[in-house]
Tab-separated table of C-alpha atoms and ligand atoms in Angstrom:
chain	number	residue	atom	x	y	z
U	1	UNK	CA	-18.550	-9.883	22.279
U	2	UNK	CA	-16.707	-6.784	23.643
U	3	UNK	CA	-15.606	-6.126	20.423
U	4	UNK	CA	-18.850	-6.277	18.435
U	5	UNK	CA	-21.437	-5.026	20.887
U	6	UNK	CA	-19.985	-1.377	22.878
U	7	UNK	CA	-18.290	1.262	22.271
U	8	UNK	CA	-14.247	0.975	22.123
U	9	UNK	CA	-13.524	1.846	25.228
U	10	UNK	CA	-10.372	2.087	27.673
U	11	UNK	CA	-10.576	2.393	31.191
U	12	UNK	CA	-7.692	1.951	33.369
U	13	UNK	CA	-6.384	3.319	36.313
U	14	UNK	CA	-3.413	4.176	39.407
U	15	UNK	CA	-3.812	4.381	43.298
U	16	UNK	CA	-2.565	7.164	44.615
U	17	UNK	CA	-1.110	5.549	47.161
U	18	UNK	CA	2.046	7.484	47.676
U	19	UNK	CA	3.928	9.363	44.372
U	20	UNK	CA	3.596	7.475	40.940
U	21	UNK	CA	7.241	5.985	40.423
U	22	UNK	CA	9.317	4.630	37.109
U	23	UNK	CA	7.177	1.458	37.009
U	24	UNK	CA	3.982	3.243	36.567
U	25	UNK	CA	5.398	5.599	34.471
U	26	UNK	CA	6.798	2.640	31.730
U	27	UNK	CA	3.976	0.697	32.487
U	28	UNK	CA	1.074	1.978	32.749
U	29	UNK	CA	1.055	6.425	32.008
U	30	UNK	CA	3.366	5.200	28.906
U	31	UNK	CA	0.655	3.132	27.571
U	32	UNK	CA	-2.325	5.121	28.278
U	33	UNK	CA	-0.871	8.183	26.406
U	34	UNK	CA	-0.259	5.531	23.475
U	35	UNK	CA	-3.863	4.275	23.896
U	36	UNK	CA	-4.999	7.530	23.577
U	37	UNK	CA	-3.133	8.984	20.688
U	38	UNK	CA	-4.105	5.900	19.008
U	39	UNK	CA	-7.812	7.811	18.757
U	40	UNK	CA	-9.232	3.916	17.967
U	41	UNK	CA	-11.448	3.894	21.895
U	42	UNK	CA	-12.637	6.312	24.068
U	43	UNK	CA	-10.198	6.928	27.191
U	44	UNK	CA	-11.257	6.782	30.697
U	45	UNK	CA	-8.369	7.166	32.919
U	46	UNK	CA	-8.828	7.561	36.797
U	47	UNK	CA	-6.750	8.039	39.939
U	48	UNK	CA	-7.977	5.649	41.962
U	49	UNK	CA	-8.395	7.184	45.980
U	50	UNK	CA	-10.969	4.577	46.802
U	51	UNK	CA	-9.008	1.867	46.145
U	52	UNK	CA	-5.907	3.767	48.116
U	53	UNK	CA	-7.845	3.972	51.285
U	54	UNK	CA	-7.993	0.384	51.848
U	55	UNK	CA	-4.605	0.818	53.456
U	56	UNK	CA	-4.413	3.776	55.758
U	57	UNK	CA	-3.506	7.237	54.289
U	58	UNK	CA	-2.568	10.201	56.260
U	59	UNK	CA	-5.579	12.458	54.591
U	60	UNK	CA	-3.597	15.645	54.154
U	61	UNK	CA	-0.975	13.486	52.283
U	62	UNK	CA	-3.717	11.440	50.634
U	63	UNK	CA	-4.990	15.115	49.156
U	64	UNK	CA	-1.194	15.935	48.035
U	65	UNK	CA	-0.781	12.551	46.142
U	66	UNK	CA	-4.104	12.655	44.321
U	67	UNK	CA	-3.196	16.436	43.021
U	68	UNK	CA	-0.032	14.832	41.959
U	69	UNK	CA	-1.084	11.964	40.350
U	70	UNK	CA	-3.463	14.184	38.497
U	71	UNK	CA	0.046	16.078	37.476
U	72	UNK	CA	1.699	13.697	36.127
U	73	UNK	CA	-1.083	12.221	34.203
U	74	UNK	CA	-1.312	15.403	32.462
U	75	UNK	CA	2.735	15.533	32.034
U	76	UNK	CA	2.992	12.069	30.288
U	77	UNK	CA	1.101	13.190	28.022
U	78	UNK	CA	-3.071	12.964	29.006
U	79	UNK	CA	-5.132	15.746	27.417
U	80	UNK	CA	-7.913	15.868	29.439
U	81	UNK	CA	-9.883	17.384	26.965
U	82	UNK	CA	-9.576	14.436	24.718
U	83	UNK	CA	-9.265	11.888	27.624
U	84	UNK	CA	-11.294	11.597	30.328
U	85	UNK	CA	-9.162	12.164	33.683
U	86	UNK	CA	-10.526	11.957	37.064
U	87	UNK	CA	-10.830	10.707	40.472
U	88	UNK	CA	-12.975	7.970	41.444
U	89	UNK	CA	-14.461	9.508	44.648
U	90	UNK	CA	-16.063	11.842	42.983
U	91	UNK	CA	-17.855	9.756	40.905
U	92	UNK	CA	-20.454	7.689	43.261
U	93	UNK	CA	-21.451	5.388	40.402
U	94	UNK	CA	-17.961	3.639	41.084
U	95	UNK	CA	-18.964	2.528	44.902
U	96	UNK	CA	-22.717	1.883	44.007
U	97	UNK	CA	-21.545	-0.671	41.605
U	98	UNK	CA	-19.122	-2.018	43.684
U	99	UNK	CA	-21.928	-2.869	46.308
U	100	UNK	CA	-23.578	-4.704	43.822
U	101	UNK	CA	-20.853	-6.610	42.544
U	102	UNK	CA	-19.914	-7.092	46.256
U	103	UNK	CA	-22.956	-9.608	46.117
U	104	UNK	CA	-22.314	-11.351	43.275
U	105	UNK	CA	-18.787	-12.071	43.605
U	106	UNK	CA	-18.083	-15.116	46.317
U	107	UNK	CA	-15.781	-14.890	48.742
U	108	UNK	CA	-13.420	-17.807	47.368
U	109	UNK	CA	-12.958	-15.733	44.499
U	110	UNK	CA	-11.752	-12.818	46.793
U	111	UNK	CA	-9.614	-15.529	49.091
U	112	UNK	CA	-8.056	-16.746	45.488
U	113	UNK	CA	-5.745	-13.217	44.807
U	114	UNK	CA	-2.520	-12.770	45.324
U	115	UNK	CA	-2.274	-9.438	46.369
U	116	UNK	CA	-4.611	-10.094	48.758
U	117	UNK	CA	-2.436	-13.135	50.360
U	118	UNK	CA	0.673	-10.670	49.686
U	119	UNK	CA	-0.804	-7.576	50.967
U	120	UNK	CA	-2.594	-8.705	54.073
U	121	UNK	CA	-0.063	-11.588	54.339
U	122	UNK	CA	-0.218	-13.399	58.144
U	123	UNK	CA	-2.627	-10.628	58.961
U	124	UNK	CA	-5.547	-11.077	57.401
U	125	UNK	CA	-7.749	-10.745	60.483
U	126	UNK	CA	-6.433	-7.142	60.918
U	127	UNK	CA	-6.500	-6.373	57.168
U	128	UNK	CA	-9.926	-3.911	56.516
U	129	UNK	CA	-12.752	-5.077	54.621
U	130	UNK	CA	-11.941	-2.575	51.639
U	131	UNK	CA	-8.589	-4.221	51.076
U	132	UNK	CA	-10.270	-8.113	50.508
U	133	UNK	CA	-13.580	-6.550	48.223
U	134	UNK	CA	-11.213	-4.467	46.428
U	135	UNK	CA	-11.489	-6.566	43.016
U	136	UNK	CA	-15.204	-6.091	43.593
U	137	UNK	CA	-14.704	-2.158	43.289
U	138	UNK	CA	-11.988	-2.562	40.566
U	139	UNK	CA	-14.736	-4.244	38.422
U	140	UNK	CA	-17.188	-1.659	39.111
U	141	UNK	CA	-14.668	0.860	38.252
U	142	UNK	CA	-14.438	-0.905	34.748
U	143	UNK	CA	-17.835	-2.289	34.051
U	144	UNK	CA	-19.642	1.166	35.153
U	145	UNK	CA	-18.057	2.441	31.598
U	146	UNK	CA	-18.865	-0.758	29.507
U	147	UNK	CA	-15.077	-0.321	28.976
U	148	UNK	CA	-13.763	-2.844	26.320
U	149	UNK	CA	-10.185	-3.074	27.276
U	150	UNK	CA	-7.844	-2.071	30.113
U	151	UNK	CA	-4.110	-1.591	29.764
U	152	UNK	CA	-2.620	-3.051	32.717
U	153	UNK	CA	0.407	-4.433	33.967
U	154	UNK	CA	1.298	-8.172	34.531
U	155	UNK	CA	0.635	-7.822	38.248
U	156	UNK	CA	-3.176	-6.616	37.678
U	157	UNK	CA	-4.059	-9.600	35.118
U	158	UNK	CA	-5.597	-11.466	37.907
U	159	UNK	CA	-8.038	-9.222	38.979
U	160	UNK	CA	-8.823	-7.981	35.440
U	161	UNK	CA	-10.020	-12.355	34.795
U	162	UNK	CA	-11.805	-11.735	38.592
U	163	UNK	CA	-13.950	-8.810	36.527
U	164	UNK	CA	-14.686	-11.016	33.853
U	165	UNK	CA	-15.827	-13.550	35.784
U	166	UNK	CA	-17.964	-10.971	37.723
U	167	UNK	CA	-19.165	-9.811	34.348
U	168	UNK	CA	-20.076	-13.375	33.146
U	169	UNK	CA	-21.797	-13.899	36.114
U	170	UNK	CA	-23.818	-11.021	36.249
U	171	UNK	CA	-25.155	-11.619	33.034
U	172	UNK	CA	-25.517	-15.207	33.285
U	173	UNK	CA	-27.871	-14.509	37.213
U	174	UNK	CA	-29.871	-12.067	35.418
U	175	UNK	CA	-29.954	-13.283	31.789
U	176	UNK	CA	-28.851	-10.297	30.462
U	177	UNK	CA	-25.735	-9.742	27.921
U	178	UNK	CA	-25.397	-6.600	29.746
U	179	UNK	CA	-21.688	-6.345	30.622
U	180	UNK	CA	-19.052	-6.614	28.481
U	181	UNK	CA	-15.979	-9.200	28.987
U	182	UNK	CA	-13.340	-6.716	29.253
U	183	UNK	CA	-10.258	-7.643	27.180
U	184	UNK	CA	-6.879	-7.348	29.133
U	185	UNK	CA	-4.290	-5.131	26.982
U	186	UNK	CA	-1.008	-6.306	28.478
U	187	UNK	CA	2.349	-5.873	27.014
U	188	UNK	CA	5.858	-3.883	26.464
U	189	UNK	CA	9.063	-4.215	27.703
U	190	UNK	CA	7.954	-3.070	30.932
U	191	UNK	CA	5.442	-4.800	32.163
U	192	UNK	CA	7.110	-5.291	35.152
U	193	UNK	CA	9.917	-3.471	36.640
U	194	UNK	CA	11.651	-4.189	39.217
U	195	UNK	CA	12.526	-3.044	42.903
U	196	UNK	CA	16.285	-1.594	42.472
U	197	UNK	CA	17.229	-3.507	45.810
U	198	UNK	CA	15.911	-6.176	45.084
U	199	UNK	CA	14.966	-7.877	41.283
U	200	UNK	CA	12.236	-10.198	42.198
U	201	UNK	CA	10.096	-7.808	43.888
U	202	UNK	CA	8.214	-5.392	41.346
U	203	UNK	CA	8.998	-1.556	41.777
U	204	UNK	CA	6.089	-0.295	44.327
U	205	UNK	CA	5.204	3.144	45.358
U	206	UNK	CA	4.271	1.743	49.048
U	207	UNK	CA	7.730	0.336	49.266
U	208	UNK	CA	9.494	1.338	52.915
U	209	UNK	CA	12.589	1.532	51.066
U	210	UNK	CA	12.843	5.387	49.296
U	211	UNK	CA	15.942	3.493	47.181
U	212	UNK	CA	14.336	0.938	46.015
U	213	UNK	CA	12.570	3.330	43.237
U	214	UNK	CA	12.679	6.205	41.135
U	215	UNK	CA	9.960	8.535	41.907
U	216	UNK	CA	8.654	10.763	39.079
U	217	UNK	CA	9.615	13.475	41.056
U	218	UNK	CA	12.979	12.552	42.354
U	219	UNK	CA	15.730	15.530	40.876
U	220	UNK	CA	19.031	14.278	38.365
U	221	UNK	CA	21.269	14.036	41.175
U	222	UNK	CA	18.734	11.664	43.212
U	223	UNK	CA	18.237	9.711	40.302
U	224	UNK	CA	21.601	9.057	39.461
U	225	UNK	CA	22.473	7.965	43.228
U	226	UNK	CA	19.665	5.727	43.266
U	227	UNK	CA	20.675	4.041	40.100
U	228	UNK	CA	24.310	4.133	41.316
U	229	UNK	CA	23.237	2.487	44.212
U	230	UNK	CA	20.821	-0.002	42.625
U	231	UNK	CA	21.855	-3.760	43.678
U	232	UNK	CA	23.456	-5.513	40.928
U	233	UNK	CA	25.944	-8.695	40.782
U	234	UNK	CA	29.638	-8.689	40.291
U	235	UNK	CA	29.899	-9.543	36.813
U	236	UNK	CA	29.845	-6.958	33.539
U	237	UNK	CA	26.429	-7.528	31.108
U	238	UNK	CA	27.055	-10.267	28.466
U	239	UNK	CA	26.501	-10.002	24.970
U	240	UNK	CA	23.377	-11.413	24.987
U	241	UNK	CA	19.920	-10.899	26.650
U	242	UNK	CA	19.280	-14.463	26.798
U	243	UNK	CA	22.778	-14.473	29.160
U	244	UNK	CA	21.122	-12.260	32.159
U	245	UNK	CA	17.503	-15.005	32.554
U	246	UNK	CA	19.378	-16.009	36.198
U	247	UNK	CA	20.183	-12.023	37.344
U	248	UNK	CA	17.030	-10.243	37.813
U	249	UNK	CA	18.736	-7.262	39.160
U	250	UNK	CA	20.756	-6.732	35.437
U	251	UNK	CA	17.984	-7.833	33.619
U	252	UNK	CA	15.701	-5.048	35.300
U	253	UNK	CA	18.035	-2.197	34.503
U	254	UNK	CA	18.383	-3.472	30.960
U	255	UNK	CA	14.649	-4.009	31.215
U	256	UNK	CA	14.645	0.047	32.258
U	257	UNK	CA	17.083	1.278	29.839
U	258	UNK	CA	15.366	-0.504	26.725
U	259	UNK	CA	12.453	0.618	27.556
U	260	UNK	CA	12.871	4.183	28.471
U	261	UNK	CA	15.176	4.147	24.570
U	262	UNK	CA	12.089	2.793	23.140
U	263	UNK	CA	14.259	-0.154	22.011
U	264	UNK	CA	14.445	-4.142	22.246
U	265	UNK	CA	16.470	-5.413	24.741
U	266	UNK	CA	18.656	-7.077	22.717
U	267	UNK	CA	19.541	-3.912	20.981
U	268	UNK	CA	20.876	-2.907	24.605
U	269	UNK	CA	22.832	-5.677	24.480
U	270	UNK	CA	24.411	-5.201	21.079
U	271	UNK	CA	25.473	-1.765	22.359
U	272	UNK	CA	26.641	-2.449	25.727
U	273	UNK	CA	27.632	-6.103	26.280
U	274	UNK	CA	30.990	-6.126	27.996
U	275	UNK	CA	30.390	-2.499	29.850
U	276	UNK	CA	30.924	-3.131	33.556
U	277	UNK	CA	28.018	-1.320	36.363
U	278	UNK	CA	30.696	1.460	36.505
U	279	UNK	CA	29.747	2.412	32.595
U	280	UNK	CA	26.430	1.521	32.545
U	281	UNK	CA	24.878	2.800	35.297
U	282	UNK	CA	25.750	6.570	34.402
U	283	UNK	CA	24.479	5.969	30.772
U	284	UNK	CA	21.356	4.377	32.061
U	285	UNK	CA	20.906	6.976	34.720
U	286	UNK	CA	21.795	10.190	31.900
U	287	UNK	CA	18.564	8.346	29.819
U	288	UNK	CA	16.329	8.329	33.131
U	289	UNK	CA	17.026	11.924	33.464
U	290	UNK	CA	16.376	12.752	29.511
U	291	UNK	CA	13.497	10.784	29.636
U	292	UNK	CA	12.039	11.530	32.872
U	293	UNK	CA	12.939	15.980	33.528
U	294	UNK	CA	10.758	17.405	30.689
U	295	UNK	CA	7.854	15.442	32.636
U	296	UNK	CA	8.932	16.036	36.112
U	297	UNK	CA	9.220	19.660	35.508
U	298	UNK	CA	6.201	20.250	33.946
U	299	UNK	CA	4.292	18.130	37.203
U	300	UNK	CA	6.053	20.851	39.198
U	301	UNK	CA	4.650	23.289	37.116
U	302	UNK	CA	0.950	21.682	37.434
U	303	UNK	CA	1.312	21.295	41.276
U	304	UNK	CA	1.942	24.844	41.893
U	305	UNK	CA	-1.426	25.642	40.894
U	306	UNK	CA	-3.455	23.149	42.921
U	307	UNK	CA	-6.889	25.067	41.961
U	308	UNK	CA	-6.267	24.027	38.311
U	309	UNK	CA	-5.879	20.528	39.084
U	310	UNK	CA	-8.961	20.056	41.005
U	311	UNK	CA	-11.321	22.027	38.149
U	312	UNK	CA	-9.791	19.431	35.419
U	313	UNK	CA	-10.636	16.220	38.042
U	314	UNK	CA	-14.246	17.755	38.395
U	315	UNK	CA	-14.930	18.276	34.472
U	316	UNK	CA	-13.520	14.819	33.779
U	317	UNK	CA	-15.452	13.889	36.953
U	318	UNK	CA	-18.674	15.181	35.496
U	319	UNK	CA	-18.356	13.615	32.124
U	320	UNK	CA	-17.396	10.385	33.365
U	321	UNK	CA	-20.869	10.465	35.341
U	322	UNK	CA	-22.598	10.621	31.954
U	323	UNK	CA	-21.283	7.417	30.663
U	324	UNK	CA	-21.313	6.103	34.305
U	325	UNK	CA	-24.741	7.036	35.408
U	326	UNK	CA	-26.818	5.402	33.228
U	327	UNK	CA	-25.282	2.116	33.293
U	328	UNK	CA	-26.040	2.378	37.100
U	329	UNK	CA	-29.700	3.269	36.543
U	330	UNK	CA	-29.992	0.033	34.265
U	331	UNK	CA	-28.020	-1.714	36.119
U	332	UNK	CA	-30.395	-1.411	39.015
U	333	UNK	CA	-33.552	-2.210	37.145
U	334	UNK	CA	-32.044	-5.598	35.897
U	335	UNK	CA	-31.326	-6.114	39.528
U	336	UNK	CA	-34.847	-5.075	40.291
U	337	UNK	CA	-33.913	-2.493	42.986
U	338	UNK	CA	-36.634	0.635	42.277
U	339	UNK	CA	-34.741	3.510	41.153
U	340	UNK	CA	-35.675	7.198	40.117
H	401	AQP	N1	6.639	-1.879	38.881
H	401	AQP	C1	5.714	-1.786	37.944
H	401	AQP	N2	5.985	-2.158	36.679
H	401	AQP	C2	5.053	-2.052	35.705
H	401	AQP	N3	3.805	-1.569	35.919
H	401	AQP	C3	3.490	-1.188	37.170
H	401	AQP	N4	2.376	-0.682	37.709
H	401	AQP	C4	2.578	-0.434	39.023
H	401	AQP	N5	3.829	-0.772	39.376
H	401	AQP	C5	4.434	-1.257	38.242
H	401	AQP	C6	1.157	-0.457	36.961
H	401	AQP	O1	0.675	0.819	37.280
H	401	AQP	C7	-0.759	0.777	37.256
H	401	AQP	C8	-1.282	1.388	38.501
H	401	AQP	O2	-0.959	0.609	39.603
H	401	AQP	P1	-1.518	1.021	41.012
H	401	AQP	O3	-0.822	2.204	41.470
H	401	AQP	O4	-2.975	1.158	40.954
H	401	AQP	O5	-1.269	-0.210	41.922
H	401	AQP	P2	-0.052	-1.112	42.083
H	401	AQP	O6	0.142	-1.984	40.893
H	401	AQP	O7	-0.248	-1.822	43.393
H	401	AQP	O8	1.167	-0.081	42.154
H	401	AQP	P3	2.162	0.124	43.318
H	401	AQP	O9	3.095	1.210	42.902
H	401	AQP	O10	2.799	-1.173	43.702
H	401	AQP	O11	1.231	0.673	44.443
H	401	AQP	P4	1.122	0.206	45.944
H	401	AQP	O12	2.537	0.252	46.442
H	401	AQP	O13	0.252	1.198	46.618
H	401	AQP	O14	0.562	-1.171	45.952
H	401	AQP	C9	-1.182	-0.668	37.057
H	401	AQP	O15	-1.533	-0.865	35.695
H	401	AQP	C10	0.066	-1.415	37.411
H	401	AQP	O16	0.144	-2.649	36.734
């Protein structure tokens, strides 16, 4: 159905929850710049500050990280004059939705995710209201575009299924085929990557631990002390990819290098097998900084004009409300609610 009946479109989207790192560079900003040089859907892309707030932000922080999410967006490679880049607050359609998808959506579905049990963890009781509806919003955020497909990493596959089933309900309660099921576009060699202290955790902005990341922002020197640093085991990388499935701490920096190269794995392999940390951690950290300064220096660039940033989030903001706005409006007369 999603691929018959609306538009192509992509929506997808990052919290600004503290500064973007590595892992949402490789596995998200990397893919939505592919998505949309691809020219086959429309692109929505959006810094999500609603969805931030559900854990406290310091709001003159909050402010900083939105701007710089917005930067680095544009530095990986989003032209917001053929994508559509902006942040969710300003678009009201997002939490209107969201209140109506708040009542179709039952709480065991809510109970069921696991970064609710991992984020609010033994405190649930304490945990806001924001942080357990937050799938609720998320599908708003997609459905309010009819958007077709949404690149997103491994970790965000269960609440993209929670959005279908919201979807499929809503149009089963109202007999209506009126939102799409929203395909998951999932993939890469970095789907996940890893915490550098610690290889089963994934890579997290929110993460107490400064070393346990590479921010997009982080200078040469940092990044080649953090990767210097980065936990590893004792023994050199084998010839063989299949060789590091019980050392999630080498896999992940193998994980990093191929996919920063733009290569398979096993081509890493090929070409390094045998090196010892001492070798391979300079080489892997010399790619980071290839890779990584042309689009760290050009979010320094953006940043220093803060005034530009916020007039590209409010003309993204304003055409997002014209795809947005009347799904809403329809949306509310299925419902029956009496709108303008
Ligand atoms: N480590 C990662 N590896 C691959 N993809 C990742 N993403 C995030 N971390 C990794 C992808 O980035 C997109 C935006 O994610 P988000 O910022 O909205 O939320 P998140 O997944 O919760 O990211 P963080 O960094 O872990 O934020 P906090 O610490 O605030 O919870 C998503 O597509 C995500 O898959």
């Amino acid at each position: 159905m999603a691929d018959t009946a609306f538009t192509p479109r992509v929506f997808s989207g990052i919290q600004p929850s503290g500064g973007l790192t590595l892992g949402n560079y490789l596995g998200a900003l990397k893919r939505f710049v592919d998505m949309q040089d691809a020219g086959t859907h429309e692109c929505v892309y959006c810094i999500v500050d609603l969805h931030a707030i559900t854990v406290w932000q310091d709001p003159k922080a909050l402010t900083a990280q939105i701007r710089e999410a917005a930067a680095a967006f544009i530095a990986a490679g989003i032209d917001p004059s053929r994508s559509i880049l902006f942040n969710q607050s300003q678009v009201a359609e997002h939490a209107q939705l969201a209140w109506i998808f708040n009542c179709v959506a039952r709480m065991g579905w809510m109970r069921r995710m696991t970064q609710w049990k991992e984020k609010a963890g033994k405190h649930s009781e304490e945990a806001s209201l924001g942080l357990f509806a937050y799938p609720a919003l998320m599908a708003a955020d997609i459905l309010a575009y009819h958007a077709t497909h949404v690149p997103v990493g491994e970790d965000q596959k269960q609440h993209l299924e929670l959005t279908r089933d919201i979807a499929a309900k809503f149009n089963h309660d109202f007999g209506e085929e009126f939102f799409p099921i929203t395909e998951p576009v999932i993939g890469g060699p970095a789907a996940r990557v890893m915490s550098l202290r610690d290889g089963t955790k994934k890579m997290s902005k929110s993460d107490p631990s400064d070393m346990s990341r590479i921010n997009l922002r982080d200078d040469a020197d940092l990044i080649a002390q953090k990767f210097r640093k980065a936990r590893t085991d004792p023994e050199p990388l084998p010839g063989t990819y299949e060789e590091l499935k019980d050392r999630p701490e080498a896999r992940n920096l193998v994980d990093i290098y191929a996919a920063m190269a733009g290569i398979e794995p096993d081509a890493v392999m090929a070409e390094h097998g045998g090196a010892g940390w001492g070798q391979f951690k300079p080489q892997l950290a010399e790619l980071a900084v290839e890779t990584m300064g042309p689009i760290t220096g050009e979010m320094n660039r953006l940043m220093d004009d803060p005034a530009e940033i916020d007039r590209i989030l409010s003309g993204g903001a304003d055409r997002a409300r014209e795809i947005a706005a009347p799904i809403l409006s329809r949306t509310y007369d299925i419902v029956g609610l009496v709108s303008k």
